[in-house]
């Protein structure tokens, strides 16, 4: 077995030096200078390449090589104790030994040569045809061996550099592929985000009226989109807003749409709106309002905090002021993490800011006013929500609707709540229609399905009469209050 190991070793050396000039790229596949010295050769080696004494020498321990402490301990840790073991592994495997460096590997190869562990082919390669190993002194042996190692090192490092160059090219190609993939993913995300923003803005556009609101919301979308296109996202600040207008003009609905748009733009983290009022902030005891306000604000982080009738926080009591002071501090501390919207009647909101410090007004740069709906817009809203409930009107009934809306607005005065009142008005119409159908059902059970959803002129007349009675009573009370 030992003979086979050394025969293989020296046959490999012979093969290496025979083909070193012709087939360098094939012989050194892993770009190691001594790799092929240790590759196992075929079994056709001549039996008398080595005498028995030489083979026995190869059984000596690695101590014979007088290696440095690092090289020696590295081999010992790898359980390589003899020269025969050392010669049975290739250079690539040698370099893979834990803590084995190129310097130690060179030292081992040099010491093997200096100790005479080589074949005639290796001697021919190192010494040339005109030198005799036995005639060399130690210095000459070392110089020749180091020259041999140096030549192979140069080739080794050139090949390593070539490998690194090719590897870097491959890494560049990979990075370019990943960059293009990321650009494509980013493009798809932007397309999806733009589609979602367009869908939300379309919902707003489909809302009846609110032309000024639509324009201002579109301006907000343009502002954020342009900041992103200019790569100025770090300059984006979430603008706290003020919605002014009478009840039922769509303030809460628009706040939800804006929250969705902000979320699509990446301005806020979540598509959520917390709708609150004074009672949600103010506690019943001193000191508890700040705690309650803080908890409420933290729950709204990442979304929109909608404060309805915000001016109620300015009532002349310590609780509202405590809530407002706490809220103002939290807005400063968590800037960019939550959008706060104050909402309420226009006059009361303006009075609130007039009586507050300038710092509060500066925190709300965006004011959006929601106009009352015109009678034509209210009519369109009524027909829209009627259609959603499958309600249809006879020709005469529909002709009376606009006058009914005007009468309802007059009867309620300042309590008129725009679209909210229209939803209630539709419910009143349905109530009078159901009374009529129920009376008919008492005597005739054969009622057609279309009758269940059809509003007749009689239903509108009955509701109109009811509203007129209410209006007359209201006007009578007003007269009595002024002494008539």
XYZ file of C-alpha atoms in Angstrom:
484
model
C 0.000 0.000 0.000
C 2.853 2.338 0.861
C 4.512 1.597 -2.460
C 1.271 2.505 -4.228
C 1.060 5.857 -2.403
C 4.586 6.901 -3.362
C 4.320 5.475 -6.842
C 1.224 7.564 -7.354
C 2.951 10.641 -5.925
C 5.966 10.468 -8.206
C 3.944 9.451 -11.239
C 1.895 12.602 -10.651
C 5.057 14.709 -10.476
C 6.234 13.211 -13.762
C 2.853 13.935 -15.395
C 2.827 17.483 -13.986
C 6.211 18.484 -15.382
C 5.688 16.726 -18.687
C 2.527 18.704 -19.384
C 3.147 21.902 -17.392
C 3.940 24.009 -20.458
C 1.398 22.461 -22.845
C -1.710 22.106 -20.689
C -1.453 24.571 -17.777
C -5.138 25.461 -17.781
C -6.201 21.805 -17.641
C -3.631 20.677 -15.093
C -4.298 23.440 -12.556
C -8.079 23.436 -12.293
C -8.281 25.068 -8.906
C -5.472 27.535 -9.566
C -3.201 26.235 -6.788
C 0.583 26.133 -7.554
C 1.172 22.677 -6.070
C -2.240 21.134 -6.419
C -1.293 18.511 -8.958
C 1.770 17.437 -7.001
C -0.578 15.405 -4.819
C -3.153 14.141 -7.336
C -3.261 10.360 -7.350
C -1.759 8.919 -10.546
C -2.669 5.848 -12.525
C -1.338 2.363 -11.718
C 1.114 2.153 -14.637
C 4.142 3.437 -12.639
C 7.368 1.478 -12.972
C 7.994 -0.641 -9.878
C 11.697 0.229 -9.531
C 11.189 4.035 -9.372
C 12.190 3.980 -5.667
C 14.281 1.644 -3.612
C 13.129 0.266 -0.269
C 15.275 2.685 1.721
C 13.635 5.686 0.077
C 10.191 4.301 0.809
C 11.088 3.734 4.438
C 12.310 7.312 4.687
C 8.893 8.486 3.683
C 7.461 6.847 6.784
C 9.398 9.243 8.979
C 7.340 11.673 11.017
C 6.876 15.288 9.988
C 9.289 16.219 12.793
C 12.074 15.373 10.308
C 11.107 18.436 8.249
C 11.899 20.872 11.093
C 8.790 22.927 10.355
C 7.898 26.169 12.084
C 5.655 25.889 15.125
C 2.644 27.188 13.196
C 3.057 24.826 10.237
C 3.820 21.894 12.531
C 0.887 22.442 14.921
C -1.455 23.039 11.980
C -0.559 19.640 10.522
C -0.762 17.899 13.892
C -4.207 19.328 14.558
C -5.254 17.850 11.227
C -3.871 14.442 12.383
C -1.118 14.503 9.745
C 1.814 12.868 11.521
C 3.986 11.350 8.783
C 5.526 12.445 5.502
C 3.606 9.735 3.662
C 0.331 11.240 4.913
C 1.486 14.665 3.857
C 2.352 13.481 0.339
C -0.996 11.697 -0.026
C -2.988 14.953 -0.117
C -3.041 17.620 -2.803
C -2.212 21.257 -2.352
C -5.848 22.337 -2.516
C -6.661 20.048 0.392
C -3.571 21.260 2.211
C -4.774 24.866 1.932
C -8.188 23.884 3.282
C -6.706 22.697 6.572
C -7.861 24.962 9.383
C -5.418 27.876 10.062
C -3.206 26.791 7.116
C -1.908 29.889 5.339
C -0.094 30.222 2.043
C 3.161 30.910 3.878
C 2.935 27.664 5.871
C 2.019 25.694 2.743
C 5.075 27.091 0.955
C 7.245 26.176 3.913
C 6.007 22.566 3.891
C 6.665 22.195 0.160
C 10.129 23.738 0.556
C 11.050 21.475 3.463
C 9.905 18.405 1.524
C 12.249 19.398 -1.313
C 15.129 20.225 0.985
C 14.747 16.828 2.681
C 15.064 15.082 -0.687
C 11.479 13.889 -1.053
C 11.240 14.212 -4.845
C 11.560 12.144 -8.011
C 13.951 12.361 -10.963
C 11.292 14.237 -12.944
C 10.984 16.855 -10.176
C 14.775 17.076 -9.984
C 14.890 17.600 -13.756
C 12.299 20.354 -13.511
C 14.014 22.119 -10.626
C 17.711 21.488 -11.360
C 17.779 21.176 -15.127
C 19.748 18.505 -17.050
C 23.213 19.748 -16.028
C 22.970 19.829 -12.239
C 23.204 17.073 -9.675
C 21.217 17.277 -6.464
C 23.928 15.600 -4.423
C 26.514 18.134 -5.538
C 24.489 21.095 -4.263
C 25.032 22.686 -0.906
C 22.112 23.676 1.324
C 22.074 27.276 0.125
C 21.963 26.254 -3.529
C 19.189 23.761 -2.835
C 17.157 26.403 -1.058
C 17.723 28.974 -3.806
C 16.630 26.524 -6.488
C 13.602 25.401 -4.517
C 12.545 28.967 -3.701
C 12.994 29.937 -7.343
C 10.772 27.024 -8.339
C 8.156 28.006 -5.739
C 8.366 31.667 -6.783
C 7.730 30.780 -10.432
C 4.726 28.685 -9.504
C 3.541 31.373 -7.114
C 3.552 33.955 -9.876
C 1.463 31.690 -12.034
C -0.772 30.867 -9.072
C -1.443 34.517 -8.203
C -1.977 35.432 -11.846
C -4.533 32.687 -12.089
C -6.087 33.789 -8.778
C -6.324 37.324 -10.084
C -7.957 36.056 -13.246
C -10.418 34.063 -11.198
C -11.173 37.102 -9.060
C -11.622 39.214 -12.174
C -14.044 36.711 -13.650
C -15.812 36.356 -10.312
C -16.157 40.152 -10.064
C -17.606 40.212 -13.572
C -20.099 37.573 -12.542
C -20.949 39.537 -9.391
C -21.461 42.665 -11.496
C -23.747 40.749 -13.829
C -25.664 39.374 -10.846
C -25.951 42.825 -9.260
C -27.161 44.245 -12.565
C -29.780 41.501 -12.870
C -30.922 42.129 -9.288
C -30.985 45.880 -9.929
C -33.207 45.392 -12.963
C -35.447 43.032 -10.999
C -35.734 45.563 -8.178
C -36.505 48.311 -10.692
C -39.227 46.122 -12.166
C -40.640 45.359 -8.720
C -40.514 49.059 -7.870
C -42.244 49.895 -11.128
C -45.019 47.390 -10.385
C -45.402 48.782 -6.854
C -45.642 52.319 -8.234
C -48.191 51.228 -10.821
C -50.255 49.496 -8.149
C -49.985 52.508 -5.850
C -50.968 54.906 -8.646
C -53.953 52.713 -9.491
C -55.086 52.693 -5.862
C -54.685 56.480 -5.606
C -56.647 56.955 -8.833
C -59.387 54.675 -7.529
C -59.657 56.647 -4.292
C -59.660 59.983 -6.094
C -62.322 58.622 -8.461
C -64.492 57.866 -5.423
C -64.068 61.493 -4.391
C -64.757 62.693 -7.926
C -67.962 60.658 -8.022
C -69.206 62.424 -4.901
C -71.814 65.052 -5.675
C -70.649 68.653 -5.248
C -67.527 69.403 -3.165
C -65.698 70.961 -6.125
C -63.378 73.043 -3.924
C -62.588 69.993 -1.792
C -61.765 67.890 -4.853
C -59.381 70.558 -6.143
C -57.496 70.803 -2.835
C -57.230 67.027 -2.430
C -55.910 66.748 -5.991
C -53.311 69.410 -5.146
C -52.199 67.299 -2.173
C -51.810 64.246 -4.429
C -49.799 66.294 -6.941
C -47.561 67.671 -4.165
C -46.649 64.248 -2.749
C -46.276 62.627 -6.167
C -43.889 65.342 -7.378
C -41.795 65.088 -4.201
C -41.362 61.379 -4.881
C -40.501 61.912 -8.537
C -37.903 64.491 -7.492
C -36.599 62.026 -4.880
C -37.306 64.577 -2.153
C -39.216 62.228 0.169
C -37.155 63.501 3.100
C -38.740 66.920 2.595
C -42.293 65.558 2.856
C -44.173 66.542 5.983
C -47.629 65.243 6.799
C -49.806 68.379 6.862
C -52.302 68.461 9.693
C -55.582 69.768 8.317
C -58.703 71.665 9.276
C -62.083 70.783 7.741
C -64.725 73.460 8.130
C -68.371 73.220 7.162
C -71.848 72.343 8.331
C -72.857 68.791 9.259
C -73.484 66.328 6.438
C -71.149 67.986 3.927
C -68.831 64.951 3.673
C -65.991 65.850 6.068
C -65.709 62.382 7.628
C -66.039 60.634 4.252
C -63.284 62.779 2.732
C -61.061 62.159 5.786
C -61.316 58.414 5.096
C -60.458 58.926 1.433
C -57.449 61.091 2.346
C -56.256 58.428 4.816
C -56.389 55.851 2.022
C -54.557 58.150 -0.405
C -51.880 59.009 2.182
C -51.395 55.317 2.840
C -51.028 54.579 -0.890
C -48.492 57.408 -1.165
C -46.553 55.944 1.760
C -47.053 59.096 3.814
C -48.748 57.188 6.637
C -48.247 53.538 7.539
C -51.867 52.450 7.925
C -55.150 53.155 6.229
C -57.080 53.987 9.381
C -59.101 56.918 10.721
C -59.926 57.368 14.398
C -63.020 59.564 14.677
C -63.095 61.338 18.043
C -64.711 64.227 19.910
C -64.213 66.084 23.188
C -65.568 63.224 25.320
C -62.840 60.897 24.005
C -60.121 63.237 25.292
C -61.473 64.706 28.513
C -61.712 62.630 31.697
C -63.855 63.280 34.729
C -60.993 64.043 37.097
C -58.004 66.363 37.027
C -54.828 64.735 35.731
C -56.602 61.916 33.894
C -57.213 63.899 30.695
C -53.522 63.911 29.725
C -53.335 60.126 30.176
C -56.503 59.585 28.158
C -55.353 61.924 25.382
C -51.938 60.251 25.166
C -53.458 56.770 24.889
C -55.846 57.974 22.197
C -53.089 59.622 20.186
C -50.832 56.556 20.400
C -53.678 54.414 19.091
C -53.933 56.729 16.071
C -50.177 56.658 15.255
C -49.572 55.613 11.669
C -53.002 56.862 10.570
C -55.392 59.805 10.827
C -56.838 61.264 14.038
C -60.108 63.034 13.203
C -61.317 65.406 15.943
C -64.928 66.388 15.320
C -66.130 69.685 16.801
C -62.530 70.404 17.802
C -63.459 73.859 19.084
C -65.196 72.182 22.045
C -61.705 71.599 23.461
C -61.482 75.379 23.879
C -64.412 75.564 26.260
C -63.599 77.537 29.357
C -62.578 74.624 31.539
C -59.277 73.078 32.532
C -60.065 69.676 31.016
C -60.305 70.884 27.408
C -57.162 72.998 27.764
C -55.270 70.054 29.265
C -56.357 67.841 26.371
C -55.332 70.464 23.823
C -51.925 71.096 25.434
C -51.234 67.362 25.601
C -52.335 66.847 21.998
C -50.160 69.728 20.773
C -47.111 68.277 22.533
C -47.734 64.822 21.072
C -48.071 66.257 17.560
C -44.633 67.831 17.955
C -43.047 64.733 19.492
C -44.437 62.354 16.862
C -44.175 64.643 13.855
C -44.679 62.774 10.580
C -46.257 59.731 12.243
C -49.874 60.831 12.446
C -52.144 63.220 10.552
C -54.484 65.236 12.801
C -57.655 66.717 11.306
C -59.691 69.286 13.247
C -63.278 69.540 12.002
C -66.314 71.668 12.818
C -68.383 74.710 11.963
C -66.429 77.375 10.113
C -67.163 80.280 12.483
C -66.375 78.287 15.622
C -63.154 76.887 14.124
C -61.967 80.360 13.102
C -62.773 81.701 16.577
C -60.842 78.784 18.109
C -57.665 79.636 16.190
C -58.093 83.363 16.780
C -58.129 82.774 20.548
C -55.244 80.299 20.534
C -51.505 80.861 20.259
C -49.848 81.153 16.853
C -48.036 77.866 17.360
C -51.290 75.931 17.082
C -52.335 77.602 13.827
C -48.898 76.969 12.304
C -49.332 73.242 12.910
C -52.399 73.222 10.615
C -51.272 74.624 7.254
C -54.124 73.114 5.219
C -57.689 74.441 5.524
C -60.450 72.844 3.444
C -63.953 74.308 3.509
C -66.961 72.110 2.721
C -69.757 74.149 1.172
C -73.423 73.352 1.809
C -74.988 71.352 -1.022
C -77.301 73.197 -3.414
C -80.882 71.983 -3.842
C -79.949 70.442 -7.189
C -77.030 68.573 -5.553
C -79.285 67.394 -2.717
C -81.756 66.119 -5.306
C -78.946 64.202 -7.027
C -77.859 62.743 -3.653
C -81.436 61.626 -2.934
C -81.722 59.878 -6.306
C -78.308 58.271 -5.823
C -79.045 56.703 -2.432
C -82.574 55.767 -3.601
C -81.060 53.800 -6.473
C -78.727 51.965 -4.093
C -81.824 50.818 -2.149
C -83.740 49.879 -5.333
C -86.255 52.660 -4.705
C -88.080 54.018 -7.757
C -90.482 56.947 -8.066
C -93.580 57.490 -10.107
C -93.388 60.429 -12.484
C -95.618 62.645 -10.327
C -93.779 61.686 -7.117
C -90.379 62.524 -8.593
C -91.643 65.898 -9.803
C -92.465 66.826 -6.196
C -89.096 65.858 -4.676
C -87.191 69.104 -5.199
C -89.971 71.183 -3.533
C -89.969 68.640 -0.708
C -86.233 69.155 -0.174
C -86.658 72.955 -0.095
C -89.448 72.604 2.442
C -87.336 70.275 4.596
C -84.413 72.712 4.561
C -86.739 75.550 5.634
C -88.316 73.525 8.412
C -84.985 72.584 9.999
C -83.219 75.948 9.659
C -79.723 75.764 11.138
C -80.310 72.114 12.074
C -80.360 71.144 8.404
C -77.526 68.625 7.885
C -77.162 68.421 4.114
C -76.610 64.829 2.922
C -77.324 63.465 6.401
C -80.748 65.112 6.322
C -81.374 63.729 2.829
C -80.702 60.190 4.065
C -83.183 60.795 6.873
C -85.655 62.310 4.382
C -85.514 59.165 2.259
C -86.269 57.083 5.323
C -89.297 59.288 6.042
C -90.504 58.827 2.444
C -90.149 55.056 2.792
C -92.033 55.137 6.099
C -95.071 56.868 4.486
C -94.875 54.469 1.521
C -94.853 51.444 3.836
C -97.865 52.784 5.747
C -99.782 53.033 2.501
C -98.817 49.544 1.350
C -99.608 48.041 4.738
C -103.143 49.486 4.663
C -103.606 48.042 1.193
C -102.240 44.690 2.354
C -104.891 44.534 5.054
C -107.546 44.168 2.376
C -105.528 42.800 -0.547
C -102.743 40.314 0.023
C -101.873 40.163 -3.673
C -99.285 42.950 -3.712
C -96.779 42.899 -6.566
C -93.070 43.009 -5.794
C -92.486 46.224 -7.748
C -95.044 47.973 -5.558
C -92.875 47.319 -2.483
C -90.129 49.600 -3.825
C -92.165 52.219 -5.691
C -92.875 55.667 -4.247
C -96.175 57.191 -5.319
C -97.386 60.784 -5.327
C -99.561 60.037 -2.284
C -96.470 59.188 -0.200
C -94.796 62.514 -1.015
C -98.003 64.473 -0.316
C -98.426 62.842 3.098
C -94.804 63.588 4.043
C -95.085 67.157 2.755
C -98.151 67.728 4.910
C -96.330 66.369 7.954
C -93.356 68.689 7.334
C -95.679 71.697 6.880
C -97.334 70.984 10.233
C -93.902 70.826 11.876
C -92.868 74.081 10.180
C -96.048 75.851 11.311
C -95.457 74.743 14.894
C -91.860 75.926 14.739
C -92.826 79.347 13.418
C -95.562 79.646 16.059
C -93.046 78.913 18.824
C -90.722 81.537 17.386
C -93.436 84.149 17.439
C -94.366 83.327 21.009
C -90.726 83.635 22.071
C -90.610 87.259 20.900
C -93.924 88.213 22.579
C -96.612 87.854 19.879
